[in-house]
mmCIF file with all atom_site columns, C-alpha atoms in Angstrom:
data_model
loop_
_atom_site.group_PDB
_atom_site.id
_atom_site.type_symbol
_atom_site.label_atom_id
_atom_site.label_alt_id
_atom_site.label_comp_id
_atom_site.label_asym_id
_atom_site.label_entity_id
_atom_site.label_seq_id
_atom_site.pdbx_PDB_ins_code
_atom_site.Cartn_x
_atom_site.Cartn_y
_atom_site.Cartn_z
_atom_site.occupancy
_atom_site.B_iso_or_equiv
_atom_site.pdbx_formal_charge
_atom_site.auth_seq_id
_atom_site.auth_comp_id
_atom_site.auth_asym_id
_atom_site.auth_atom_id
_atom_site.pdbx_PDB_model_num
ATOM 1   C CA . MET A 1 1   ? -51.323 20.581 107.457 1.00 55.00 ? 1068 MET A CA 1
ATOM 2   C CA . SER A 1 2   ? -47.602 20.540 108.214 1.00 54.00 ? 1069 SER A CA 1
ATOM 3   C CA . PHE A 1 3   ? -45.200 23.383 107.467 1.00 45.00 ? 1070 PHE A CA 1
ATOM 4   C CA . ILE A 1 4   ? -43.502 21.305 104.753 1.00 48.00 ? 1071 ILE A CA 1
ATOM 5   C CA . GLN A 1 5   ? -46.840 20.561 103.060 1.00 54.00 ? 1072 GLN A CA 1
ATOM 6   C CA . LYS A 1 6   ? -47.806 24.244 103.151 1.00 47.00 ? 1073 LYS A CA 1
ATOM 7   C CA . THR A 1 7   ? -44.453 25.175 101.635 1.00 46.00 ? 1074 THR A CA 1
ATOM 8   C CA . LYS A 1 8   ? -44.940 22.669 98.830  1.00 48.00 ? 1075 LYS A CA 1
ATOM 9   C CA . ASN A 1 9   ? -48.426 24.017 98.122  1.00 52.00 ? 1076 ASN A CA 1
ATOM 10  C CA . TYR A 1 10  ? -47.202 27.610 98.016  1.00 51.00 ? 1077 TYR A CA 1
ATOM 11  C CA . SER A 1 11  ? -44.360 26.628 95.696  1.00 50.00 ? 1078 SER A CA 1
ATOM 12  C CA . PHE A 1 12  ? -46.824 24.874 93.397  1.00 47.00 ? 1079 PHE A CA 1
ATOM 13  C CA . ILE A 1 13  ? -49.088 27.955 93.305  1.00 48.00 ? 1080 ILE A CA 1
ATOM 14  C CA . ILE A 1 14  ? -46.136 30.259 92.501  1.00 49.00 ? 1081 ILE A CA 1
ATOM 15  C CA . LEU A 1 15  ? -45.077 27.911 89.697  1.00 48.00 ? 1082 LEU A CA 1
ATOM 16  C CA . LEU A 1 16  ? -48.598 28.002 88.241  1.00 48.00 ? 1083 LEU A CA 1
ATOM 17  C CA . LEU A 1 17  ? -48.594 31.803 88.344  1.00 49.00 ? 1084 LEU A CA 1
ATOM 18  C CA . LEU A 1 18  ? -45.250 31.962 86.570  1.00 49.00 ? 1085 LEU A CA 1
ATOM 19  C CA . VAL A 1 19  ? -46.408 29.567 83.855  1.00 46.00 ? 1086 VAL A CA 1
ATOM 20  C CA . SER A 1 20  ? -49.643 31.526 83.473  1.00 48.00 ? 1087 SER A CA 1
ATOM 21  C CA . ASN A 1 21  ? -47.745 34.814 83.073  1.00 49.00 ? 1088 ASN A CA 1
ATOM 22  C CA . CYS A 1 22  ? -45.484 33.242 80.475  1.00 48.00 ? 1089 CYS A CA 1
ATOM 23  C CA . ASP A 1 23  ? -48.493 32.036 78.519  1.00 48.00 ? 1090 ASP A CA 1
ATOM 24  C CA . LYS A 1 24  ? -49.911 35.567 78.502  1.00 56.00 ? 1091 LYS A CA 1
ATOM 25  C CA . ALA A 1 25  ? -46.675 37.149 77.207  1.00 67.00 ? 1092 ALA A CA 1
ATOM 26  C CA . GLU A 1 26  ? -47.423 39.117 74.069  1.00 87.00 ? 1093 GLU A CA 1
ATOM 27  C CA . ILE A 1 27  ? -45.789 38.071 70.828  1.00 95.00 ? 1094 ILE A CA 1
ATOM 28  C CA . TYR A 1 28  ? -45.470 39.938 67.553  1.00 97.00 ? 1095 TYR A CA 1
ATOM 29  C CA . PRO A 1 29  ? -48.544 39.340 65.348  1.00 96.00 ? 1096 PRO A CA 1
ATOM 30  C CA . TRP A 1 30  ? -47.015 37.673 62.283  1.00 96.00 ? 1097 TRP A CA 1
ATOM 31  C CA . SER A 1 31  ? -49.433 36.551 59.587  1.00 93.00 ? 1098 SER A CA 1
ATOM 32  C CA . GLU A 1 32  ? -49.259 33.271 57.689  1.00 90.00 ? 1099 GLU A CA 1
ATOM 33  C CA . GLY A 1 33  ? -49.724 32.747 53.982  1.00 85.00 ? 1100 GLY A CA 1
ATOM 34  C CA . SER A 1 34  ? -48.354 34.455 50.897  1.00 87.00 ? 1101 SER A CA 1
ATOM 35  C CA . LEU A 1 35  ? -47.779 38.152 50.347  1.00 89.00 ? 1102 LEU A CA 1
ATOM 36  C CA . ASP A 1 36  ? -49.890 38.067 47.172  1.00 86.00 ? 1103 ASP A CA 1
ATOM 37  C CA . ASN A 1 37  ? -52.905 36.740 49.068  1.00 85.00 ? 1104 ASN A CA 1
ATOM 38  C CA . MET A 1 38  ? -52.335 39.259 51.810  1.00 85.00 ? 1105 MET A CA 1
ATOM 39  C CA . LEU A 1 39  ? -52.458 42.096 49.285  1.00 85.00 ? 1106 LEU A CA 1
ATOM 40  C CA . LEU A 1 40  ? -55.772 40.817 47.978  1.00 84.00 ? 1107 LEU A CA 1
ATOM 41  C CA . GLN A 1 41  ? -57.327 40.534 51.430  1.00 77.00 ? 1108 GLN A CA 1
ATOM 42  C CA . ASN A 1 42  ? -55.967 43.685 53.055  1.00 65.00 ? 1109 ASN A CA 1
ATOM 43  C CA . SER A 1 43  ? -58.285 46.612 53.685  1.00 69.00 ? 1110 SER A CA 1
ATOM 44  C CA . ASP A 1 44  ? -56.775 49.630 55.382  1.00 84.00 ? 1111 ASP A CA 1
ATOM 45  C CA . LYS A 1 45  ? -53.670 48.630 57.332  1.00 91.00 ? 1112 LYS A CA 1
ATOM 46  C CA . MET A 1 46  ? -50.101 49.036 56.144  1.00 94.00 ? 1113 MET A CA 1
ATOM 47  C CA . ILE A 1 47  ? -48.259 45.836 55.248  1.00 95.00 ? 1114 ILE A CA 1
ATOM 48  C CA . LEU A 1 48  ? -44.876 45.115 56.807  1.00 97.00 ? 1115 LEU A CA 1
ATOM 49  C CA . VAL A 1 49  ? -42.719 42.638 54.886  1.00 97.00 ? 1116 VAL A CA 1
ATOM 50  C CA . ASP A 1 50  ? -39.565 41.424 56.608  1.00 98.00 ? 1117 ASP A CA 1
ATOM 51  C CA . PHE A 1 51  ? -37.083 39.907 54.138  1.00 97.00 ? 1118 PHE A CA 1
ATOM 52  C CA . GLU A 1 52  ? -34.686 37.745 56.119  1.00 97.00 ? 1119 GLU A CA 1
ATOM 53  C CA . THR A 1 53  ? -32.414 34.709 55.953  1.00 95.00 ? 1120 THR A CA 1
ATOM 54  C CA . ASP A 1 54  ? -31.957 31.987 58.531  1.00 92.00 ? 1121 ASP A CA 1
ATOM 55  C CA . TRP A 1 55  ? -28.164 32.411 58.688  1.00 94.00 ? 1122 TRP A CA 1
ATOM 56  C CA . TRP A 1 56  ? -27.656 36.155 59.247  1.00 95.00 ? 1123 TRP A CA 1
ATOM 57  C CA . THR A 1 57  ? -27.066 37.344 62.821  1.00 96.00 ? 1124 THR A CA 1
ATOM 58  C CA . TRP A 1 58  ? -28.793 40.702 62.463  1.00 97.00 ? 1125 TRP A CA 1
ATOM 59  C CA . CYS A 1 59  ? -32.038 39.049 61.371  1.00 97.00 ? 1126 CYS A CA 1
ATOM 60  C CA . ASP A 1 60  ? -31.946 37.049 64.599  1.00 97.00 ? 1127 ASP A CA 1
ATOM 61  C CA . ARG A 1 61  ? -31.173 40.197 66.587  1.00 97.00 ? 1128 ARG A CA 1
ATOM 62  C CA . LEU A 1 62  ? -34.171 41.956 65.086  1.00 97.00 ? 1129 LEU A CA 1
ATOM 63  C CA . ASP A 1 63  ? -36.349 39.040 66.170  1.00 97.00 ? 1130 ASP A CA 1
ATOM 64  C CA . SER A 1 64  ? -34.954 38.848 69.694  1.00 96.00 ? 1131 SER A CA 1
ATOM 65  C CA . ASP A 1 65  ? -34.539 42.567 70.465  1.00 96.00 ? 1132 ASP A CA 1
ATOM 66  C CA . THR A 1 66  ? -37.030 44.534 68.390  1.00 97.00 ? 1133 THR A CA 1
ATOM 67  C CA . TYR A 1 67  ? -40.037 42.387 67.570  1.00 98.00 ? 1134 TYR A CA 1
ATOM 68  C CA . THR A 1 68  ? -40.334 41.418 71.243  1.00 97.00 ? 1135 THR A CA 1
ATOM 69  C CA . ASP A 1 69  ? -40.694 45.039 72.379  1.00 97.00 ? 1136 ASP A CA 1
ATOM 70  C CA . LYS A 1 70  ? -44.154 45.831 73.787  1.00 97.00 ? 1137 LYS A CA 1
ATOM 71  C CA . LYS A 1 71  ? -44.442 49.178 71.990  1.00 97.00 ? 1138 LYS A CA 1
ATOM 72  C CA . ILE A 1 72  ? -43.514 47.584 68.665  1.00 98.00 ? 1139 ILE A CA 1
ATOM 73  C CA . ILE A 1 73  ? -46.069 44.818 69.218  1.00 97.00 ? 1140 ILE A CA 1
ATOM 74  C CA . GLU A 1 74  ? -48.772 47.353 70.109  1.00 97.00 ? 1141 GLU A CA 1
ATOM 75  C CA . PHE A 1 75  ? -48.031 49.455 67.026  1.00 98.00 ? 1142 PHE A CA 1
ATOM 76  C CA . ALA A 1 76  ? -48.107 46.350 64.836  1.00 97.00 ? 1143 ALA A CA 1
ATOM 77  C CA . LYS A 1 77  ? -51.459 45.197 66.210  1.00 96.00 ? 1144 LYS A CA 1
ATOM 78  C CA . ASN A 1 78  ? -53.026 48.594 65.549  1.00 95.00 ? 1145 ASN A CA 1
ATOM 79  C CA . ASN A 1 79  ? -51.439 49.536 62.251  1.00 95.00 ? 1146 ASN A CA 1
ATOM 80  C CA . LEU A 1 80  ? -49.821 46.621 60.445  1.00 95.00 ? 1147 LEU A CA 1
ATOM 81  C CA . ILE A 1 81  ? -50.347 43.306 58.799  1.00 94.00 ? 1148 ILE A CA 1
ATOM 82  C CA . SER A 1 82  ? -46.943 41.651 58.971  1.00 95.00 ? 1149 SER A CA 1
ATOM 83  C CA . ILE A 1 83  ? -45.294 38.807 57.117  1.00 96.00 ? 1150 ILE A CA 1
ATOM 84  C CA . LYS A 1 84  ? -41.828 37.278 57.058  1.00 97.00 ? 1151 LYS A CA 1
ATOM 85  C CA . ILE A 1 85  ? -40.226 36.121 53.819  1.00 96.00 ? 1152 ILE A CA 1
ATOM 86  C CA . ASP A 1 86  ? -37.092 33.999 53.718  1.00 96.00 ? 1153 ASP A CA 1
ATOM 87  C CA . ALA A 1 87  ? -35.303 35.476 50.715  1.00 96.00 ? 1154 ALA A CA 1
ATOM 88  C CA . GLU A 1 88  ? -33.638 32.164 49.872  1.00 95.00 ? 1155 GLU A CA 1
ATOM 89  C CA . LYS A 1 89  ? -36.561 29.728 50.158  1.00 94.00 ? 1156 LYS A CA 1
ATOM 90  C CA . GLY A 1 90  ? -39.855 29.105 48.388  1.00 92.00 ? 1157 GLY A CA 1
ATOM 91  C CA . ALA A 1 91  ? -41.164 32.244 46.683  1.00 91.00 ? 1158 ALA A CA 1
ATOM 92  C CA . GLY A 1 92  ? -38.493 34.300 48.456  1.00 93.00 ? 1159 GLY A CA 1
ATOM 93  C CA . PRO A 1 93  ? -35.990 34.641 45.565  1.00 95.00 ? 1160 PRO A CA 1
ATOM 94  C CA . GLU A 1 94  ? -38.762 35.804 43.202  1.00 95.00 ? 1161 GLU A CA 1
ATOM 95  C CA . GLN A 1 95  ? -40.101 38.326 45.728  1.00 94.00 ? 1162 GLN A CA 1
ATOM 96  C CA . LYS A 1 96  ? -36.546 39.472 46.444  1.00 95.00 ? 1163 LYS A CA 1
ATOM 97  C CA . LEU A 1 97  ? -36.058 40.400 42.784  1.00 95.00 ? 1164 LEU A CA 1
ATOM 98  C CA . LYS A 1 98  ? -39.486 42.004 42.521  1.00 94.00 ? 1165 LYS A CA 1
ATOM 99  C CA . TYR A 1 99  ? -38.838 44.329 45.462  1.00 95.00 ? 1166 TYR A CA 1
ATOM 100 C CA . ARG A 1 100 ? -35.138 44.972 44.686  1.00 95.00 ? 1167 ARG A CA 1
ATOM 101 C CA . ILE A 1 101 ? -33.797 43.539 47.948  1.00 95.00 ? 1168 ILE A CA 1
ATOM 102 C CA . ARG A 1 102 ? -30.012 43.675 48.288  1.00 92.00 ? 1169 ARG A CA 1
ATOM 103 C CA . GLY A 1 103 ? -29.355 43.081 52.006  1.00 93.00 ? 1170 GLY A CA 1
ATOM 104 C CA . TYR A 1 104 ? -30.830 41.586 55.143  1.00 96.00 ? 1171 TYR A CA 1
ATOM 105 C CA . PRO A 1 105 ? -32.866 42.297 57.034  1.00 97.00 ? 1172 PRO A CA 1
ATOM 106 C CA . THR A 1 106 ? -34.819 44.598 54.727  1.00 97.00 ? 1173 THR A CA 1
ATOM 107 C CA . ILE A 1 107 ? -38.237 45.643 55.987  1.00 97.00 ? 1174 ILE A CA 1
ATOM 108 C CA . LEU A 1 108 ? -40.693 46.981 53.419  1.00 97.00 ? 1175 LEU A CA 1
ATOM 109 C CA . VAL A 1 109 ? -43.721 49.003 54.420  1.00 97.00 ? 1176 VAL A CA 1
ATOM 110 C CA . LEU A 1 110 ? -46.442 48.845 51.761  1.00 95.00 ? 1177 LEU A CA 1
ATOM 111 C CA . ASP A 1 111 ? -49.732 50.672 51.620  1.00 91.00 ? 1178 ASP A CA 1
ATOM 112 C CA . SER A 1 112 ? -52.999 48.748 51.422  1.00 85.00 ? 1179 SER A CA 1
ATOM 113 C CA . PHE A 1 113 ? -52.686 48.599 47.616  1.00 86.00 ? 1180 PHE A CA 1
ATOM 114 C CA . GLY A 1 114 ? -49.195 47.092 47.739  1.00 89.00 ? 1181 GLY A CA 1
ATOM 115 C CA . ASN A 1 115 ? -47.297 50.265 46.820  1.00 91.00 ? 1182 ASN A CA 1
ATOM 116 C CA . GLU A 1 116 ? -44.024 50.673 48.668  1.00 95.00 ? 1183 GLU A CA 1
ATOM 117 C CA . MET A 1 117 ? -44.158 53.574 51.099  1.00 95.00 ? 1184 MET A CA 1
ATOM 118 C CA . ASP A 1 118 ? -40.605 53.170 52.368  1.00 97.00 ? 1185 ASP A CA 1
ATOM 119 C CA . ARG A 1 119 ? -38.190 50.597 53.725  1.00 97.00 ? 1186 ARG A CA 1
ATOM 120 C CA . ILE A 1 120 ? -35.944 50.038 56.714  1.00 97.00 ? 1187 ILE A CA 1
ATOM 121 C CA . VAL A 1 121 ? -32.644 48.422 55.793  1.00 95.00 ? 1188 VAL A CA 1
ATOM 122 C CA . GLY A 1 122 ? -30.640 46.618 58.447  1.00 95.00 ? 1189 GLY A CA 1
ATOM 123 C CA . TYR A 1 123 ? -31.044 46.058 62.153  1.00 97.00 ? 1190 TYR A CA 1
ATOM 124 C CA . ARG A 1 124 ? -32.683 48.741 64.297  1.00 96.00 ? 1191 ARG A CA 1
ATOM 125 C CA . PRO A 1 125 ? -33.143 48.659 68.078  1.00 97.00 ? 1192 PRO A CA 1
ATOM 126 C CA . PRO A 1 126 ? -36.759 48.987 69.286  1.00 97.00 ? 1193 PRO A CA 1
ATOM 127 C CA . GLU A 1 127 ? -36.898 52.750 69.872  1.00 97.00 ? 1194 GLU A CA 1
ATOM 128 C CA . GLU A 1 128 ? -35.322 53.595 66.528  1.00 98.00 ? 1195 GLU A CA 1
ATOM 129 C CA . PHE A 1 129 ? -37.445 51.008 64.708  1.00 98.00 ? 1196 PHE A CA 1
ATOM 130 C CA . LEU A 1 130 ? -40.634 52.452 66.186  1.00 98.00 ? 1197 LEU A CA 1
ATOM 131 C CA . LYS A 1 131 ? -39.624 55.991 65.168  1.00 98.00 ? 1198 LYS A CA 1
ATOM 132 C CA . GLU A 1 132 ? -39.113 54.772 61.618  1.00 97.00 ? 1199 GLU A CA 1
ATOM 133 C CA . LEU A 1 133 ? -42.520 53.078 61.541  1.00 98.00 ? 1200 LEU A CA 1
ATOM 134 C CA . ILE A 1 134 ? -44.247 56.201 62.862  1.00 98.00 ? 1201 ILE A CA 1
ATOM 135 C CA . ARG A 1 135 ? -42.367 58.372 60.349  1.00 97.00 ? 1202 ARG A CA 1
ATOM 136 C CA . ILE A 1 136 ? -43.457 56.160 57.481  1.00 97.00 ? 1203 ILE A CA 1
ATOM 137 C CA . LYS A 1 137 ? -47.045 56.016 58.708  1.00 96.00 ? 1204 LYS A CA 1
ATOM 138 C CA . ASN A 1 138 ? -47.114 59.833 58.834  1.00 96.00 ? 1205 ASN A CA 1
ATOM 139 C CA . GLY A 1 139 ? -45.637 60.056 55.333  1.00 95.00 ? 1206 GLY A CA 1
ATOM 140 C CA . GLU A 1 140 ? -42.550 61.959 56.474  1.00 96.00 ? 1207 GLU A CA 1
ATOM 141 C CA . ASN A 1 141 ? -39.373 61.818 54.369  1.00 95.00 ? 1208 ASN A CA 1
ATOM 142 C CA . THR A 1 142 ? -40.820 59.121 52.151  1.00 96.00 ? 1209 THR A CA 1
ATOM 143 C CA . LEU A 1 143 ? -40.221 59.237 48.408  1.00 95.00 ? 1210 LEU A CA 1
ATOM 144 C CA . SER A 1 144 ? -43.705 60.610 47.738  1.00 94.00 ? 1211 SER A CA 1
ATOM 145 C CA . ASP A 1 145 ? -43.196 63.266 50.425  1.00 96.00 ? 1212 ASP A CA 1
ATOM 146 C CA . LEU A 1 146 ? -39.852 64.372 48.957  1.00 96.00 ? 1213 LEU A CA 1
ATOM 147 C CA . GLN A 1 147 ? -41.231 64.417 45.415  1.00 94.00 ? 1214 GLN A CA 1
ATOM 148 C CA . ALA A 1 148 ? -44.197 66.536 46.502  1.00 94.00 ? 1215 ALA A CA 1
ATOM 149 C CA . LYS A 1 149 ? -41.807 69.053 48.058  1.00 95.00 ? 1216 LYS A CA 1
ATOM 150 C CA . PHE A 1 150 ? -39.698 68.989 44.904  1.00 94.00 ? 1217 PHE A CA 1
ATOM 151 C CA . VAL A 1 151 ? -42.664 70.079 42.777  1.00 92.00 ? 1218 VAL A CA 1
ATOM 152 C CA . ASN A 1 152 ? -42.867 73.309 44.783  1.00 90.00 ? 1219 ASN A CA 1
ATOM 153 C CA . ASN A 1 153 ? -39.140 73.812 45.238  1.00 91.00 ? 1220 ASN A CA 1
ATOM 154 C CA . SER A 1 154 ? -37.278 72.186 42.371  1.00 87.00 ? 1221 SER A CA 1
ATOM 155 C CA . GLY A 1 155 ? -34.264 74.450 42.835  1.00 87.00 ? 1222 GLY A CA 1
ATOM 156 C CA . ASP A 1 156 ? -33.476 73.141 46.317  1.00 92.00 ? 1223 ASP A CA 1
ATOM 157 C CA . ILE A 1 157 ? -30.210 71.263 45.805  1.00 92.00 ? 1224 ILE A CA 1
ATOM 158 C CA . SER A 1 158 ? -30.298 69.603 49.238  1.00 92.00 ? 1225 SER A CA 1
ATOM 159 C CA . LEU A 1 159 ? -33.791 68.296 48.435  1.00 95.00 ? 1226 LEU A CA 1
ATOM 160 C CA . GLN A 1 160 ? -32.532 66.820 45.169  1.00 95.00 ? 1227 GLN A CA 1
ATOM 161 C CA . PHE A 1 161 ? -29.704 65.142 47.049  1.00 95.00 ? 1228 PHE A CA 1
ATOM 162 C CA . ASN A 1 162 ? -32.166 63.701 49.575  1.00 95.00 ? 1229 ASN A CA 1
ATOM 163 C CA . ILE A 1 163 ? -34.283 62.312 46.735  1.00 96.00 ? 1230 ILE A CA 1
ATOM 164 C CA . ALA A 1 164 ? -31.170 60.701 45.267  1.00 96.00 ? 1231 ALA A CA 1
ATOM 165 C CA . LYS A 1 165 ? -30.364 59.095 48.625  1.00 95.00 ? 1232 LYS A CA 1
ATOM 166 C CA . LYS A 1 166 ? -33.941 57.867 48.969  1.00 96.00 ? 1233 LYS A CA 1
ATOM 167 C CA . TYR A 1 167 ? -33.742 56.198 45.554  1.00 96.00 ? 1234 TYR A CA 1
ATOM 168 C CA . ILE A 1 168 ? -30.484 54.588 46.655  1.00 95.00 ? 1235 ILE A CA 1
ATOM 169 C CA . ASP A 1 169 ? -32.195 53.241 49.771  1.00 93.00 ? 1236 ASP A CA 1
ATOM 170 C CA . LEU A 1 170 ? -34.997 51.889 47.576  1.00 94.00 ? 1237 LEU A CA 1
ATOM 171 C CA . ASN A 1 171 ? -32.380 50.326 45.272  1.00 94.00 ? 1238 ASN A CA 1
ATOM 172 C CA . VAL A 1 172 ? -33.433 52.234 42.147  1.00 95.00 ? 1239 VAL A CA 1
ATOM 173 C CA . PRO A 1 173 ? -29.986 53.237 40.818  1.00 95.00 ? 1240 PRO A CA 1
ATOM 174 C CA . ASP A 1 174 ? -30.998 54.873 37.517  1.00 95.00 ? 1241 ASP A CA 1
ATOM 175 C CA . SER A 1 175 ? -33.344 57.310 39.249  1.00 96.00 ? 1242 SER A CA 1
ATOM 176 C CA . ALA A 1 176 ? -30.747 57.964 41.942  1.00 96.00 ? 1243 ALA A CA 1
ATOM 177 C CA . LYS A 1 177 ? -28.153 58.790 39.271  1.00 96.00 ? 1244 LYS A CA 1
ATOM 178 C CA . LYS A 1 178 ? -30.530 61.256 37.632  1.00 96.00 ? 1245 LYS A CA 1
ATOM 179 C CA . TYR A 1 179 ? -30.691 63.352 40.795  1.00 96.00 ? 1246 TYR A CA 1
ATOM 180 C CA . LEU A 1 180 ? -27.014 62.913 41.616  1.00 96.00 ? 1247 LEU A CA 1
ATOM 181 C CA . ASP A 1 181 ? -26.258 64.291 38.135  1.00 95.00 ? 1248 ASP A CA 1
ATOM 182 C CA . PHE A 1 182 ? -28.394 67.350 38.964  1.00 93.00 ? 1249 PHE A CA 1
ATOM 183 C CA . VAL A 1 183 ? -26.495 67.881 42.196  1.00 93.00 ? 1250 VAL A CA 1
ATOM 184 C CA . GLN A 1 184 ? -23.062 67.441 40.660  1.00 90.00 ? 1251 GLN A CA 1
ATOM 185 C CA . LYS A 1 185 ? -23.925 69.812 37.799  1.00 91.00 ? 1252 LYS A CA 1
ATOM 186 C CA . TYR A 1 186 ? -25.101 72.424 40.299  1.00 90.00 ? 1253 TYR A CA 1
ATOM 187 C CA . TYR A 1 187 ? -21.830 72.353 42.228  1.00 86.00 ? 1254 TYR A CA 1
ATOM 188 C CA . LEU A 1 188 ? -19.767 72.547 39.046  1.00 82.00 ? 1255 LEU A CA 1
ATOM 189 C CA . GLU A 1 189 ? -21.758 75.421 37.531  1.00 86.00 ? 1256 GLU A CA 1
ATOM 190 C CA . ASN A 1 190 ? -21.757 77.404 40.768  1.00 85.00 ? 1257 ASN A CA 1
ATOM 191 C CA . ASN A 1 191 ? -18.139 76.663 41.687  1.00 78.00 ? 1258 ASN A CA 1
ATOM 192 C CA . GLU A 1 192 ? -19.211 75.408 45.090  1.00 74.00 ? 1259 GLU A CA 1
ATOM 193 C CA . PHE A 1 193 ? -16.262 73.087 45.477  1.00 71.00 ? 1260 PHE A CA 1
ATOM 194 C CA . VAL A 1 194 ? -16.631 71.988 49.068  1.00 81.00 ? 1261 VAL A CA 1
ATOM 195 C CA . PHE A 1 195 ? -14.754 68.808 49.953  1.00 85.00 ? 1262 PHE A CA 1
ATOM 196 C CA . GLN A 1 196 ? -17.554 67.168 51.922  1.00 87.00 ? 1263 GLN A CA 1
ATOM 197 C CA . ASN A 1 197 ? -20.142 67.873 49.223  1.00 85.00 ? 1264 ASN A CA 1
ATOM 198 C CA . LEU A 1 198 ? -18.076 66.376 46.409  1.00 88.00 ? 1265 LEU A CA 1
ATOM 199 C CA . PHE A 1 199 ? -16.869 63.469 48.537  1.00 91.00 ? 1266 PHE A CA 1
ATOM 200 C CA . ASP A 1 200 ? -20.444 62.578 49.558  1.00 92.00 ? 1267 ASP A CA 1
ATOM 201 C CA . ILE A 1 201 ? -21.569 62.659 45.932  1.00 93.00 ? 1268 ILE A CA 1
ATOM 202 C CA . SER A 1 202 ? -18.708 60.398 44.875  1.00 94.00 ? 1269 SER A CA 1
ATOM 203 C CA . GLN A 1 203 ? -19.569 57.863 47.581  1.00 95.00 ? 1270 GLN A CA 1
ATOM 204 C CA . HIS A 1 204 ? -23.216 57.777 46.531  1.00 95.00 ? 1271 HIS A CA 1
ATOM 205 C CA . TYR A 1 205 ? -22.278 57.245 42.876  1.00 96.00 ? 1272 TYR A CA 1
ATOM 206 C CA . ASN A 1 206 ? -20.121 54.358 44.037  1.00 95.00 ? 1273 ASN A CA 1
ATOM 207 C CA . ARG A 1 207 ? -23.016 52.852 46.041  1.00 94.00 ? 1274 ARG A CA 1
ATOM 208 C CA . ILE A 1 208 ? -25.165 52.570 42.916  1.00 94.00 ? 1275 ILE A CA 1
ATOM 209 C CA . GLY A 1 209 ? -22.422 51.054 40.780  1.00 94.00 ? 1276 GLY A CA 1
ATOM 210 C CA . PHE A 1 210 ? -21.101 54.103 38.917  1.00 95.00 ? 1277 PHE A CA 1
ATOM 211 C CA . SER A 1 211 ? -17.552 53.754 40.220  1.00 94.00 ? 1278 SER A CA 1
ATOM 212 C CA . GLU A 1 212 ? -15.960 55.559 37.241  1.00 95.00 ? 1279 GLU A CA 1
ATOM 213 C CA . ILE A 1 213 ? -17.935 58.719 38.018  1.00 94.00 ? 1280 ILE A CA 1
ATOM 214 C CA . ALA A 1 214 ? -17.041 58.364 41.696  1.00 94.00 ? 1281 ALA A CA 1
ATOM 215 C CA . ILE A 1 215 ? -13.330 58.159 40.837  1.00 95.00 ? 1282 ILE A CA 1
ATOM 216 C CA . ASP A 1 216 ? -13.577 61.147 38.477  1.00 93.00 ? 1283 ASP A CA 1
ATOM 217 C CA . ILE A 1 217 ? -15.041 63.251 41.292  1.00 90.00 ? 1284 ILE A CA 1
ATOM 218 C CA . LEU A 1 218 ? -12.258 62.164 43.646  1.00 92.00 ? 1285 LEU A CA 1
ATOM 219 C CA . ASP A 1 219 ? -9.770  63.161 40.948  1.00 91.00 ? 1286 ASP A CA 1
ATOM 220 C CA . GLN A 1 220 ? -11.437 66.586 40.796  1.00 85.00 ? 1287 GLN A CA 1
ATOM 221 C CA . ILE A 1 221 ? -10.948 66.961 44.522  1.00 85.00 ? 1288 ILE A CA 1
ATOM 222 C CA . ILE A 1 222 ? -7.229  66.254 44.112  1.00 88.00 ? 1289 ILE A CA 1
ATOM 223 C CA . ASP A 1 223 ? -6.779  68.382 40.983  1.00 85.00 ? 1290 ASP A CA 1
ATOM 224 C CA . LEU A 1 224 ? -8.541  71.389 42.539  1.00 79.00 ? 1291 LEU A CA 1
ATOM 225 C CA . ASN A 1 225 ? -6.649  70.906 45.797  1.00 79.00 ? 1292 ASN A CA 1
ATOM 226 C CA . ILE A 1 226 ? -9.893  71.107 47.762  1.00 73.00 ? 1293 ILE A CA 1
#
């Protein structure tokens, strides 16, 4: 066999190895079908629901950067049943309303009964995304976790503020306002007029659509010369 023939054979073998390795590359385990059917069939794993659109850059970035990460894929295989929903196609608009989706990407994590455990709003790089998934799996800083702590420590104003922020993240404005009202009342009754505290409260009122209250608080900051 000539040197040229050997070289061609070696090149062909290397090409086969490269193609074989590409075929074995792990991909994120997305499930097909509807979310409703998935809820009926699921047993013990959490359900990840990725609400996306086909025109938004950060949805594409999540696909290319985060869902291709080996640690994310491993976690998903062991702990999740995952589905993508285009919020503007098919059953997407109906599901979007049902789960109070207001931006993309929004990733819901549901328990095996379909109850929302928490959500991740917006793009996250792999390491941060994995930390969020582990946090949710462990029940840390979820709404149920914060509410359980509140039962034993209802006077903790920072805890009430965290519950308000969690309701904002979950897009439940009326419940968020309830806790923001508690926090604002506390600061007023205790004369704890700290600029950052009042400013943060005003911004959170504005996020849930109560702009008049937000402006009133900003006026208080000016009037009290804080």
